[in-house]
């Protein structure tokens, strides 16, 4: 009986230490946009069933990592695993996106980076107008980002959107101005006026005005907004969505852009900028071990 009490105390202490460390040490990366950010890699149409299906293939570069977490739809931090937008872009069939490849690449290239908290917010088929301040998607993004900030420091926004705005000449022509407004409003509401934003220039589109939208993306001139060009990356048979391997490649491209841009002493919001210890994942593992052992012994 005494051993059970001691073990229970260790479990509780380890869990509390884990939560305390986790809740102040995450490098927050916001993922937003439409379907190619949410991820459609490996998703194809099954003629026999008349449904879209994900093949379930997760490349090595997108495998779970004890240092990578995601903010779930109910605002809880959980271990990140593909498809990371499954409960966010829930009306669609999600597959591989660039988020996990990005996070794994950052951790591989910078051993001292520390734990990453991904905040998935992307929703397929959405136009830039649906991401303007006051709209549901915008307000949800801000809410999720502000909740995430309680657990760490904003590091970047990864933005991949615009395919839906290639359907009309008017939307394509107004895209750059609308995108600037969105970026400025979002930084203001997050109290992070210099927050780095890495936007992806289109590889495809739903309509004929792809180049017009791309021009707006490539020409945008805002401080700390960098463009990563996806043009030429392989597409699924629908000619709209990036393949799994294309998403892996895009994640690495975004990681290279991020690491090449970010100085080690950067500050992106009003929280202190630090280089976090990689010991946090070990605490998580220890806590999980004790909790599992306790469950076995008390079964």
PDB file of C-alpha atoms in Angstrom:
ATOM      1  CA  UNK A   1       0.000   0.000   0.000  1.00  0.00           C
ATOM      2  CA  UNK A   2       2.812   2.383   0.917  1.00  0.00           C
ATOM      3  CA  UNK A   3       4.509   1.746  -2.437  1.00  0.00           C
ATOM      4  CA  UNK A   4       1.310   2.670  -4.238  1.00  0.00           C
ATOM      5  CA  UNK A   5       1.102   5.961  -2.326  1.00  0.00           C
ATOM      6  CA  UNK A   6       4.726   6.813  -3.151  1.00  0.00           C
ATOM      7  CA  UNK A   7       4.170   5.944  -6.796  1.00  0.00           C
ATOM      8  CA  UNK A   8       1.029   8.072  -6.915  1.00  0.00           C
ATOM      9  CA  UNK A   9       2.970  11.030  -5.516  1.00  0.00           C
ATOM     10  CA  UNK A  10       5.702  10.552  -8.141  1.00  0.00           C
ATOM     11  CA  UNK A  11       3.132  10.346 -10.910  1.00  0.00           C
ATOM     12  CA  UNK A  12       1.425  13.539  -9.767  1.00  0.00           C
ATOM     13  CA  UNK A  13       4.705  15.418  -9.286  1.00  0.00           C
ATOM     14  CA  UNK A  14       6.041  14.340 -12.676  1.00  0.00           C
ATOM     15  CA  UNK A  15       2.791  15.274 -14.368  1.00  0.00           C
ATOM     16  CA  UNK A  16       2.701  18.699 -12.718  1.00  0.00           C
ATOM     17  CA  UNK A  17       6.353  19.371 -13.582  1.00  0.00           C
ATOM     18  CA  UNK A  18       5.638  18.315 -17.150  1.00  0.00           C
ATOM     19  CA  UNK A  19       2.642  20.649 -17.423  1.00  0.00           C
ATOM     20  CA  UNK A  20       4.451  23.580 -15.820  1.00  0.00           C
ATOM     21  CA  UNK A  21       7.396  23.255 -18.182  1.00  0.00           C
ATOM     22  CA  UNK A  22       5.210  22.704 -21.208  1.00  0.00           C
ATOM     23  CA  UNK A  23       2.969  25.645 -20.440  1.00  0.00           C
ATOM     24  CA  UNK A  24       5.732  28.206 -20.625  1.00  0.00           C
ATOM     25  CA  UNK A  25       8.275  26.821 -23.050  1.00  0.00           C
ATOM     26  CA  UNK A  26       6.629  26.163 -26.414  1.00  0.00           C
ATOM     27  CA  UNK A  27       7.784  27.814 -29.627  1.00  0.00           C
ATOM     28  CA  UNK A  28       4.400  28.690 -31.122  1.00  0.00           C
ATOM     29  CA  UNK A  29       3.955  28.233 -34.886  1.00  0.00           C
ATOM     30  CA  UNK A  30       0.562  29.187 -36.332  1.00  0.00           C
ATOM     31  CA  UNK A  31      -0.608  27.289 -39.430  1.00  0.00           C
ATOM     32  CA  UNK A  32      -3.344  29.008 -41.435  1.00  0.00           C
ATOM     33  CA  UNK A  33      -4.823  29.183 -44.920  1.00  0.00           C
ATOM     34  CA  UNK A  34      -6.795  26.690 -46.944  1.00  0.00           C
ATOM     35  CA  UNK A  35      -6.534  23.082 -48.080  1.00  0.00           C
ATOM     36  CA  UNK A  36      -2.869  22.918 -49.053  1.00  0.00           C
ATOM     37  CA  UNK A  37      -1.946  24.109 -45.560  1.00  0.00           C
ATOM     38  CA  UNK A  38      -4.470  21.808 -43.921  1.00  0.00           C
ATOM     39  CA  UNK A  39      -2.985  19.022 -46.030  1.00  0.00           C
ATOM     40  CA  UNK A  40      -4.338  16.859 -48.832  1.00  0.00           C
ATOM     41  CA  UNK A  41      -1.192  14.842 -49.456  1.00  0.00           C
ATOM     42  CA  UNK A  42      -2.168  11.228 -50.066  1.00  0.00           C
ATOM     43  CA  UNK A  43      -5.880  12.050 -50.428  1.00  0.00           C
ATOM     44  CA  UNK A  44      -7.499  10.672 -53.566  1.00  0.00           C
ATOM     45  CA  UNK A  45     -11.019  10.049 -54.830  1.00  0.00           C
ATOM     46  CA  UNK A  46     -12.227   6.467 -54.510  1.00  0.00           C
ATOM     47  CA  UNK A  47     -14.509   5.841 -57.480  1.00  0.00           C
ATOM     48  CA  UNK A  48     -15.883   2.609 -56.005  1.00  0.00           C
ATOM     49  CA  UNK A  49     -17.194   4.341 -52.870  1.00  0.00           C
ATOM     50  CA  UNK A  50     -17.620   7.869 -54.195  1.00  0.00           C
ATOM     51  CA  UNK A  51     -15.591   9.316 -51.334  1.00  0.00           C
ATOM     52  CA  UNK A  52     -12.243  10.984 -50.735  1.00  0.00           C
ATOM     53  CA  UNK A  53      -9.789   8.825 -48.808  1.00  0.00           C
ATOM     54  CA  UNK A  54      -6.374   9.362 -47.261  1.00  0.00           C
ATOM     55  CA  UNK A  55      -3.901   6.561 -47.919  1.00  0.00           C
ATOM     56  CA  UNK A  56      -2.548   6.742 -44.367  1.00  0.00           C
ATOM     57  CA  UNK A  57       1.086   6.957 -45.482  1.00  0.00           C
ATOM     58  CA  UNK A  58       3.182   9.106 -43.136  1.00  0.00           C
ATOM     59  CA  UNK A  59       6.733   9.790 -44.402  1.00  0.00           C
ATOM     60  CA  UNK A  60       9.654   9.690 -42.006  1.00  0.00           C
ATOM     61  CA  UNK A  61       9.898  13.483 -42.129  1.00  0.00           C
ATOM     62  CA  UNK A  62       6.324  13.764 -40.808  1.00  0.00           C
ATOM     63  CA  UNK A  63       6.441  11.174 -38.038  1.00  0.00           C
ATOM     64  CA  UNK A  64       5.533  12.141 -34.454  1.00  0.00           C
ATOM     65  CA  UNK A  65       8.293  13.678 -32.368  1.00  0.00           C
ATOM     66  CA  UNK A  66       8.220  14.030 -28.537  1.00  0.00           C
ATOM     67  CA  UNK A  67       9.176  17.692 -28.991  1.00  0.00           C
ATOM     68  CA  UNK A  68       6.243  18.553 -31.274  1.00  0.00           C
ATOM     69  CA  UNK A  69       2.746  19.312 -29.965  1.00  0.00           C
ATOM     70  CA  UNK A  70      -0.454  20.591 -31.519  1.00  0.00           C
ATOM     71  CA  UNK A  71      -3.325  22.635 -30.162  1.00  0.00           C
ATOM     72  CA  UNK A  72      -6.433  20.528 -30.616  1.00  0.00           C
ATOM     73  CA  UNK A  73      -9.871  21.815 -31.571  1.00  0.00           C
ATOM     74  CA  UNK A  74     -10.834  21.875 -27.882  1.00  0.00           C
ATOM     75  CA  UNK A  75      -7.737  23.983 -27.061  1.00  0.00           C
ATOM     76  CA  UNK A  76      -5.676  21.251 -25.401  1.00  0.00           C
ATOM     77  CA  UNK A  77      -2.014  20.522 -26.122  1.00  0.00           C
ATOM     78  CA  UNK A  78      -1.584  16.996 -27.453  1.00  0.00           C
ATOM     79  CA  UNK A  79       1.265  15.159 -29.191  1.00  0.00           C
ATOM     80  CA  UNK A  80       1.242  16.168 -32.860  1.00  0.00           C
ATOM     81  CA  UNK A  81       0.631  13.530 -35.479  1.00  0.00           C
ATOM     82  CA  UNK A  82      -0.713  13.469 -39.019  1.00  0.00           C
ATOM     83  CA  UNK A  83      -3.155  14.580 -40.150  1.00  0.00           C
ATOM     84  CA  UNK A  84      -2.686  17.532 -37.814  1.00  0.00           C
ATOM     85  CA  UNK A  85      -5.737  19.425 -39.134  1.00  0.00           C
ATOM     86  CA  UNK A  86      -8.093  16.450 -38.763  1.00  0.00           C
ATOM     87  CA  UNK A  87     -10.227  18.091 -36.059  1.00  0.00           C
ATOM     88  CA  UNK A  88      -9.905  21.629 -37.476  1.00  0.00           C
ATOM     89  CA  UNK A  89     -10.696  21.135 -41.160  1.00  0.00           C
ATOM     90  CA  UNK A  90     -13.099  18.453 -40.003  1.00  0.00           C
ATOM     91  CA  UNK A  91     -15.592  18.602 -42.874  1.00  0.00           C
ATOM     92  CA  UNK A  92     -12.911  17.549 -45.343  1.00  0.00           C
ATOM     93  CA  UNK A  93     -10.659  14.509 -45.704  1.00  0.00           C
ATOM     94  CA  UNK A  94      -7.271  15.625 -44.455  1.00  0.00           C
ATOM     95  CA  UNK A  95      -3.899  14.140 -45.287  1.00  0.00           C
ATOM     96  CA  UNK A  96      -0.290  15.287 -45.164  1.00  0.00           C
ATOM     97  CA  UNK A  97       0.418  19.018 -44.947  1.00  0.00           C
ATOM     98  CA  UNK A  98       3.648  20.979 -44.475  1.00  0.00           C
ATOM     99  CA  UNK A  99       3.391  21.485 -40.696  1.00  0.00           C
ATOM    100  CA  UNK A 100       5.000  18.296 -39.375  1.00  0.00           C
ATOM    101  CA  UNK A 101       7.714  18.330 -42.033  1.00  0.00           C
ATOM    102  CA  UNK A 102       8.472  21.941 -41.089  1.00  0.00           C
ATOM    103  CA  UNK A 103       8.657  21.212 -37.362  1.00  0.00           C
ATOM    104  CA  UNK A 104      10.799  18.090 -37.745  1.00  0.00           C
ATOM    105  CA  UNK A 105      13.153  19.906 -40.116  1.00  0.00           C
ATOM    106  CA  UNK A 106      13.598  22.798 -37.677  1.00  0.00           C
ATOM    107  CA  UNK A 107      14.394  20.426 -34.816  1.00  0.00           C
ATOM    108  CA  UNK A 108      16.788  18.406 -36.976  1.00  0.00           C
ATOM    109  CA  UNK A 109      18.723  21.493 -38.028  1.00  0.00           C
ATOM    110  CA  UNK A 110      18.671  23.270 -34.654  1.00  0.00           C
ATOM    111  CA  UNK A 111      19.156  20.835 -31.771  1.00  0.00           C
ATOM    112  CA  UNK A 112      18.697  23.624 -29.216  1.00  0.00           C
ATOM    113  CA  UNK A 113      15.452  24.979 -30.614  1.00  0.00           C
ATOM    114  CA  UNK A 114      13.229  23.399 -27.984  1.00  0.00           C
ATOM    115  CA  UNK A 115       9.652  22.085 -28.095  1.00  0.00           C
ATOM    116  CA  UNK A 116       7.329  23.292 -30.836  1.00  0.00           C
ATOM    117  CA  UNK A 117       3.632  24.010 -30.460  1.00  0.00           C
ATOM    118  CA  UNK A 118       1.779  23.894 -33.772  1.00  0.00           C
ATOM    119  CA  UNK A 119      -1.525  25.780 -33.899  1.00  0.00           C
ATOM    120  CA  UNK A 120      -3.513  24.422 -36.872  1.00  0.00           C
ATOM    121  CA  UNK A 121      -6.160  26.838 -38.155  1.00  0.00           C
ATOM    122  CA  UNK A 122      -6.428  26.159 -41.908  1.00  0.00           C
ATOM    123  CA  UNK A 123      -9.766  25.379 -43.547  1.00  0.00           C
ATOM    124  CA  UNK A 124     -10.110  24.115 -47.108  1.00  0.00           C
ATOM    125  CA  UNK A 125     -11.880  26.065 -49.850  1.00  0.00           C
ATOM    126  CA  UNK A 126     -11.736  29.433 -48.074  1.00  0.00           C
ATOM    127  CA  UNK A 127     -11.141  32.802 -49.729  1.00  0.00           C
ATOM    128  CA  UNK A 128      -9.104  35.707 -48.375  1.00  0.00           C
ATOM    129  CA  UNK A 129     -12.372  37.550 -47.637  1.00  0.00           C
ATOM    130  CA  UNK A 130     -13.289  34.803 -45.158  1.00  0.00           C
ATOM    131  CA  UNK A 131     -10.068  35.530 -43.251  1.00  0.00           C
ATOM    132  CA  UNK A 132     -10.747  39.241 -42.755  1.00  0.00           C
ATOM    133  CA  UNK A 133     -11.201  40.699 -39.280  1.00  0.00           C
ATOM    134  CA  UNK A 134     -14.705  40.101 -37.964  1.00  0.00           C
ATOM    135  CA  UNK A 135     -15.205  36.926 -39.979  1.00  0.00           C
ATOM    136  CA  UNK A 136     -15.537  33.577 -38.188  1.00  0.00           C
ATOM    137  CA  UNK A 137     -12.242  32.103 -39.412  1.00  0.00           C
ATOM    138  CA  UNK A 138     -10.312  35.200 -38.366  1.00  0.00           C
ATOM    139  CA  UNK A 139     -11.841  35.293 -34.906  1.00  0.00           C
ATOM    140  CA  UNK A 140     -11.208  31.575 -34.395  1.00  0.00           C
ATOM    141  CA  UNK A 141      -7.583  32.006 -35.460  1.00  0.00           C
ATOM    142  CA  UNK A 142      -7.066  34.860 -32.998  1.00  0.00           C
ATOM    143  CA  UNK A 143      -8.721  32.905 -30.182  1.00  0.00           C
ATOM    144  CA  UNK A 144      -6.582  29.832 -30.783  1.00  0.00           C
ATOM    145  CA  UNK A 145      -3.387  31.849 -31.125  1.00  0.00           C
ATOM    146  CA  UNK A 146      -4.049  33.785 -27.918  1.00  0.00           C
ATOM    147  CA  UNK A 147      -4.741  30.560 -26.053  1.00  0.00           C
ATOM    148  CA  UNK A 148      -1.520  29.073 -27.410  1.00  0.00           C
ATOM    149  CA  UNK A 149       0.496  32.087 -26.264  1.00  0.00           C
ATOM    150  CA  UNK A 150      -0.247  31.164 -22.664  1.00  0.00           C
ATOM    151  CA  UNK A 151       2.067  28.204 -23.279  1.00  0.00           C
ATOM    152  CA  UNK A 152       5.004  29.910 -24.925  1.00  0.00           C
ATOM    153  CA  UNK A 153       6.167  32.496 -27.438  1.00  0.00           C
ATOM    154  CA  UNK A 154       4.948  33.262 -30.951  1.00  0.00           C
ATOM    155  CA  UNK A 155       7.685  32.392 -33.434  1.00  0.00           C
ATOM    156  CA  UNK A 156       5.986  32.545 -36.836  1.00  0.00           C
ATOM    157  CA  UNK A 157       2.869  32.232 -38.933  1.00  0.00           C
ATOM    158  CA  UNK A 158       2.936  29.833 -41.878  1.00  0.00           C
ATOM    159  CA  UNK A 159       0.295  30.938 -44.395  1.00  0.00           C
ATOM    160  CA  UNK A 160      -0.770  29.077 -47.553  1.00  0.00           C
ATOM    161  CA  UNK A 161      -3.952  30.354 -49.179  1.00  0.00           C
ATOM    162  CA  UNK A 162      -5.205  31.896 -52.413  1.00  0.00           C
ATOM    163  CA  UNK A 163      -6.407  29.055 -54.627  1.00  0.00           C
ATOM    164  CA  UNK A 164     -10.038  30.086 -54.051  1.00  0.00           C
ATOM    165  CA  UNK A 165      -9.258  33.657 -55.115  1.00  0.00           C
ATOM    166  CA  UNK A 166      -8.189  32.599 -58.618  1.00  0.00           C
ATOM    167  CA  UNK A 167     -11.797  32.146 -59.714  1.00  0.00           C
ATOM    168  CA  UNK A 168     -12.528  35.793 -60.533  1.00  0.00           C
ATOM    169  CA  UNK A 169     -10.495  38.666 -61.965  1.00  0.00           C
ATOM    170  CA  UNK A 170     -11.797  41.025 -59.277  1.00  0.00           C
ATOM    171  CA  UNK A 171     -10.730  38.793 -56.386  1.00  0.00           C
ATOM    172  CA  UNK A 172      -7.339  38.183 -57.982  1.00  0.00           C
ATOM    173  CA  UNK A 173      -6.741  41.900 -58.513  1.00  0.00           C
ATOM    174  CA  UNK A 174      -7.726  42.746 -54.932  1.00  0.00           C
ATOM    175  CA  UNK A 175      -5.817  39.856 -53.370  1.00  0.00           C
ATOM    176  CA  UNK A 176      -2.636  41.728 -52.419  1.00  0.00           C
ATOM    177  CA  UNK A 177      -4.504  44.541 -50.661  1.00  0.00           C
ATOM    178  CA  UNK A 178      -6.747  42.114 -48.796  1.00  0.00           C
ATOM    179  CA  UNK A 179      -3.767  39.991 -47.756  1.00  0.00           C
ATOM    180  CA  UNK A 180      -1.933  43.039 -46.381  1.00  0.00           C
ATOM    181  CA  UNK A 181      -4.995  44.021 -44.373  1.00  0.00           C
ATOM    182  CA  UNK A 182      -5.271  40.506 -42.964  1.00  0.00           C
ATOM    183  CA  UNK A 183      -1.606  40.353 -41.947  1.00  0.00           C
ATOM    184  CA  UNK A 184      -1.693  43.823 -40.349  1.00  0.00           C
ATOM    185  CA  UNK A 185      -4.918  43.156 -38.428  1.00  0.00           C
ATOM    186  CA  UNK A 186      -3.705  39.781 -37.210  1.00  0.00           C
ATOM    187  CA  UNK A 187      -0.386  41.113 -35.943  1.00  0.00           C
ATOM    188  CA  UNK A 188      -2.210  43.944 -34.187  1.00  0.00           C
ATOM    189  CA  UNK A 189      -4.716  41.663 -32.477  1.00  0.00           C
ATOM    190  CA  UNK A 190      -1.945  39.277 -31.394  1.00  0.00           C
ATOM    191  CA  UNK A 191       0.087  42.201 -30.033  1.00  0.00           C
ATOM    192  CA  UNK A 192       2.970  41.043 -32.210  1.00  0.00           C
ATOM    193  CA  UNK A 193       3.633  43.822 -34.765  1.00  0.00           C
ATOM    194  CA  UNK A 194       6.822  42.242 -36.128  1.00  0.00           C
ATOM    195  CA  UNK A 195       5.756  38.599 -35.980  1.00  0.00           C
ATOM    196  CA  UNK A 196       7.441  36.800 -38.915  1.00  0.00           C
ATOM    197  CA  UNK A 197       5.028  35.533 -41.560  1.00  0.00           C
ATOM    198  CA  UNK A 198       6.071  32.968 -44.140  1.00  0.00           C
ATOM    199  CA  UNK A 199       3.529  32.854 -46.926  1.00  0.00           C
ATOM    200  CA  UNK A 200       3.508  30.314 -49.731  1.00  0.00           C
ATOM    201  CA  UNK A 201       3.077  31.476 -53.329  1.00  0.00           C
ATOM    202  CA  UNK A 202       0.570  29.317 -55.179  1.00  0.00           C
ATOM    203  CA  UNK A 203       1.437  26.120 -56.984  1.00  0.00           C
ATOM    204  CA  UNK A 204      -2.111  25.770 -58.336  1.00  0.00           C
ATOM    205  CA  UNK A 205      -5.557  27.327 -58.249  1.00  0.00           C
ATOM    206  CA  UNK A 206      -9.258  26.704 -58.628  1.00  0.00           C
ATOM    207  CA  UNK A 207      -9.635  29.193 -61.484  1.00  0.00           C
ATOM    208  CA  UNK A 208      -7.798  30.873 -64.377  1.00  0.00           C
ATOM    209  CA  UNK A 209      -6.244  33.785 -62.448  1.00  0.00           C
ATOM    210  CA  UNK A 210      -3.418  31.948 -60.716  1.00  0.00           C
ATOM    211  CA  UNK A 211      -0.658  34.229 -61.975  1.00  0.00           C
ATOM    212  CA  UNK A 212      -2.534  37.348 -60.869  1.00  0.00           C
ATOM    213  CA  UNK A 213      -2.805  36.029 -57.296  1.00  0.00           C
ATOM    214  CA  UNK A 214       0.810  34.873 -57.366  1.00  0.00           C
ATOM    215  CA  UNK A 215       1.868  38.360 -58.419  1.00  0.00           C
ATOM    216  CA  UNK A 216       0.125  39.807 -55.375  1.00  0.00           C
ATOM    217  CA  UNK A 217       1.820  37.259 -53.113  1.00  0.00           C
ATOM    218  CA  UNK A 218       5.288  37.740 -54.571  1.00  0.00           C
ATOM    219  CA  UNK A 219       5.054  41.539 -54.571  1.00  0.00           C
ATOM    220  CA  UNK A 220       3.754  42.046 -51.045  1.00  0.00           C
ATOM    221  CA  UNK A 221       6.008  44.405 -49.110  1.00  0.00           C
ATOM    222  CA  UNK A 222       5.554  44.207 -45.359  1.00  0.00           C
ATOM    223  CA  UNK A 223       8.198  43.958 -42.665  1.00  0.00           C
ATOM    224  CA  UNK A 224       9.112  40.371 -41.774  1.00  0.00           C
ATOM    225  CA  UNK A 225       6.879  38.833 -44.433  1.00  0.00           C
ATOM    226  CA  UNK A 226       8.755  36.318 -46.560  1.00  0.00           C
ATOM    227  CA  UNK A 227       7.508  34.362 -49.549  1.00  0.00           C
ATOM    228  CA  UNK A 228       8.268  30.704 -50.273  1.00  0.00           C
ATOM    229  CA  UNK A 229       7.356  29.719 -53.832  1.00  0.00           C
ATOM    230  CA  UNK A 230       5.563  26.384 -54.286  1.00  0.00           C
ATOM    231  CA  UNK A 231       5.341  26.656 -58.063  1.00  0.00           C
ATOM    232  CA  UNK A 232       6.500  23.458 -59.740  1.00  0.00           C
ATOM    233  CA  UNK A 233       5.944  21.154 -56.774  1.00  0.00           C
ATOM    234  CA  UNK A 234       4.146  17.905 -57.725  1.00  0.00           C
ATOM    235  CA  UNK A 235       0.349  17.873 -57.569  1.00  0.00           C
ATOM    236  CA  UNK A 236      -2.200  15.159 -56.878  1.00  0.00           C
ATOM    237  CA  UNK A 237      -4.330  13.931 -59.835  1.00  0.00           C
ATOM    238  CA  UNK A 238      -6.852  16.701 -59.058  1.00  0.00           C
ATOM    239  CA  UNK A 239      -4.154  19.206 -60.194  1.00  0.00           C
ATOM    240  CA  UNK A 240      -4.969  21.360 -57.184  1.00  0.00           C
ATOM    241  CA  UNK A 241      -3.410  19.792 -54.115  1.00  0.00           C
ATOM    242  CA  UNK A 242       0.215  19.044 -53.346  1.00  0.00           C
ATOM    243  CA  UNK A 243       1.268  15.406 -53.115  1.00  0.00           C
ATOM    244  CA  UNK A 244       2.671  13.939 -49.932  1.00  0.00           C
ATOM    245  CA  UNK A 245       6.260  14.299 -51.111  1.00  0.00           C
ATOM    246  CA  UNK A 246       5.570  17.846 -52.286  1.00  0.00           C
ATOM    247  CA  UNK A 247       4.294  18.697 -48.809  1.00  0.00           C
ATOM    248  CA  UNK A 248       7.429  17.188 -47.269  1.00  0.00           C
ATOM    249  CA  UNK A 249       9.521  19.340 -49.583  1.00  0.00           C
ATOM    250  CA  UNK A 250       7.467  22.462 -48.837  1.00  0.00           C
ATOM    251  CA  UNK A 251       7.852  21.920 -45.091  1.00  0.00           C
ATOM    252  CA  UNK A 252      11.620  21.796 -45.507  1.00  0.00           C
ATOM    253  CA  UNK A 253      11.568  24.925 -47.683  1.00  0.00           C
ATOM    254  CA  UNK A 254       9.603  26.773 -45.008  1.00  0.00           C
ATOM    255  CA  UNK A 255      12.000  25.531 -42.322  1.00  0.00           C
ATOM    256  CA  UNK A 256      14.993  26.742 -44.317  1.00  0.00           C
ATOM    257  CA  UNK A 257      13.342  30.138 -44.824  1.00  0.00           C
ATOM    258  CA  UNK A 258      12.496  30.378 -41.125  1.00  0.00           C
ATOM    259  CA  UNK A 259      15.918  29.357 -39.814  1.00  0.00           C
ATOM    260  CA  UNK A 260      17.677  31.538 -42.352  1.00  0.00           C
ATOM    261  CA  UNK A 261      15.615  34.541 -41.347  1.00  0.00           C
ATOM    262  CA  UNK A 262      15.406  34.237 -37.571  1.00  0.00           C
ATOM    263  CA  UNK A 263      18.319  35.547 -35.484  1.00  0.00           C
ATOM    264  CA  UNK A 264      18.953  33.545 -32.324  1.00  0.00           C
ATOM    265  CA  UNK A 265      18.050  36.495 -30.110  1.00  0.00           C
ATOM    266  CA  UNK A 266      14.868  37.536 -31.923  1.00  0.00           C
ATOM    267  CA  UNK A 267      11.743  38.675 -30.116  1.00  0.00           C
ATOM    268  CA  UNK A 268       8.418  38.268 -31.901  1.00  0.00           C
ATOM    269  CA  UNK A 269       5.966  39.263 -29.180  1.00  0.00           C
ATOM    270  CA  UNK A 270       5.954  40.718 -25.703  1.00  0.00           C
ATOM    271  CA  UNK A 271       7.153  37.522 -24.043  1.00  0.00           C
ATOM    272  CA  UNK A 272      10.885  37.068 -23.443  1.00  0.00           C
ATOM    273  CA  UNK A 273      12.804  35.339 -26.206  1.00  0.00           C
ATOM    274  CA  UNK A 274      14.824  32.361 -25.062  1.00  0.00           C
ATOM    275  CA  UNK A 275      16.455  29.241 -26.436  1.00  0.00           C
ATOM    276  CA  UNK A 276      14.726  26.434 -24.665  1.00  0.00           C
ATOM    277  CA  UNK A 277      16.295  23.328 -23.176  1.00  0.00           C
ATOM    278  CA  UNK A 278      15.615  20.067 -24.948  1.00  0.00           C
ATOM    279  CA  UNK A 279      15.162  18.463 -21.514  1.00  0.00           C
ATOM    280  CA  UNK A 280      11.437  19.237 -21.601  1.00  0.00           C
ATOM    281  CA  UNK A 281      10.566  16.204 -23.770  1.00  0.00           C
ATOM    282  CA  UNK A 282      12.440  13.961 -21.297  1.00  0.00           C
ATOM    283  CA  UNK A 283      10.200  15.232 -18.517  1.00  0.00           C
ATOM    284  CA  UNK A 284       7.174  14.433 -20.650  1.00  0.00           C
ATOM    285  CA  UNK A 285       8.440  10.916 -21.272  1.00  0.00           C
ATOM    286  CA  UNK A 286       9.140  10.348 -17.559  1.00  0.00           C
ATOM    287  CA  UNK A 287       5.687  11.595 -16.612  1.00  0.00           C
ATOM    288  CA  UNK A 288       4.032   9.336 -19.173  1.00  0.00           C
ATOM    289  CA  UNK A 289       6.100   6.368 -17.948  1.00  0.00           C
ATOM    290  CA  UNK A 290       5.038   6.827 -14.314  1.00  0.00           C
ATOM    291  CA  UNK A 291       1.414   7.345 -15.263  1.00  0.00           C
ATOM    292  CA  UNK A 292       1.445   4.192 -17.385  1.00  0.00           C
ATOM    293  CA  UNK A 293       3.124   2.205 -14.617  1.00  0.00           C
ATOM    294  CA  UNK A 294       0.576   3.430 -12.091  1.00  0.00           C
ATOM    295  CA  UNK A 295      -2.287   2.353 -14.355  1.00  0.00           C
ATOM    296  CA  UNK A 296      -0.758  -1.137 -14.735  1.00  0.00           C
ATOM    297  CA  UNK A 297      -0.204  -1.608 -10.987  1.00  0.00           C
ATOM    298  CA  UNK A 298      -3.682  -0.441 -10.051  1.00  0.00           C
ATOM    299  CA  UNK A 299      -5.518  -2.371 -12.776  1.00  0.00           C
TER     300      UNK A 299
END
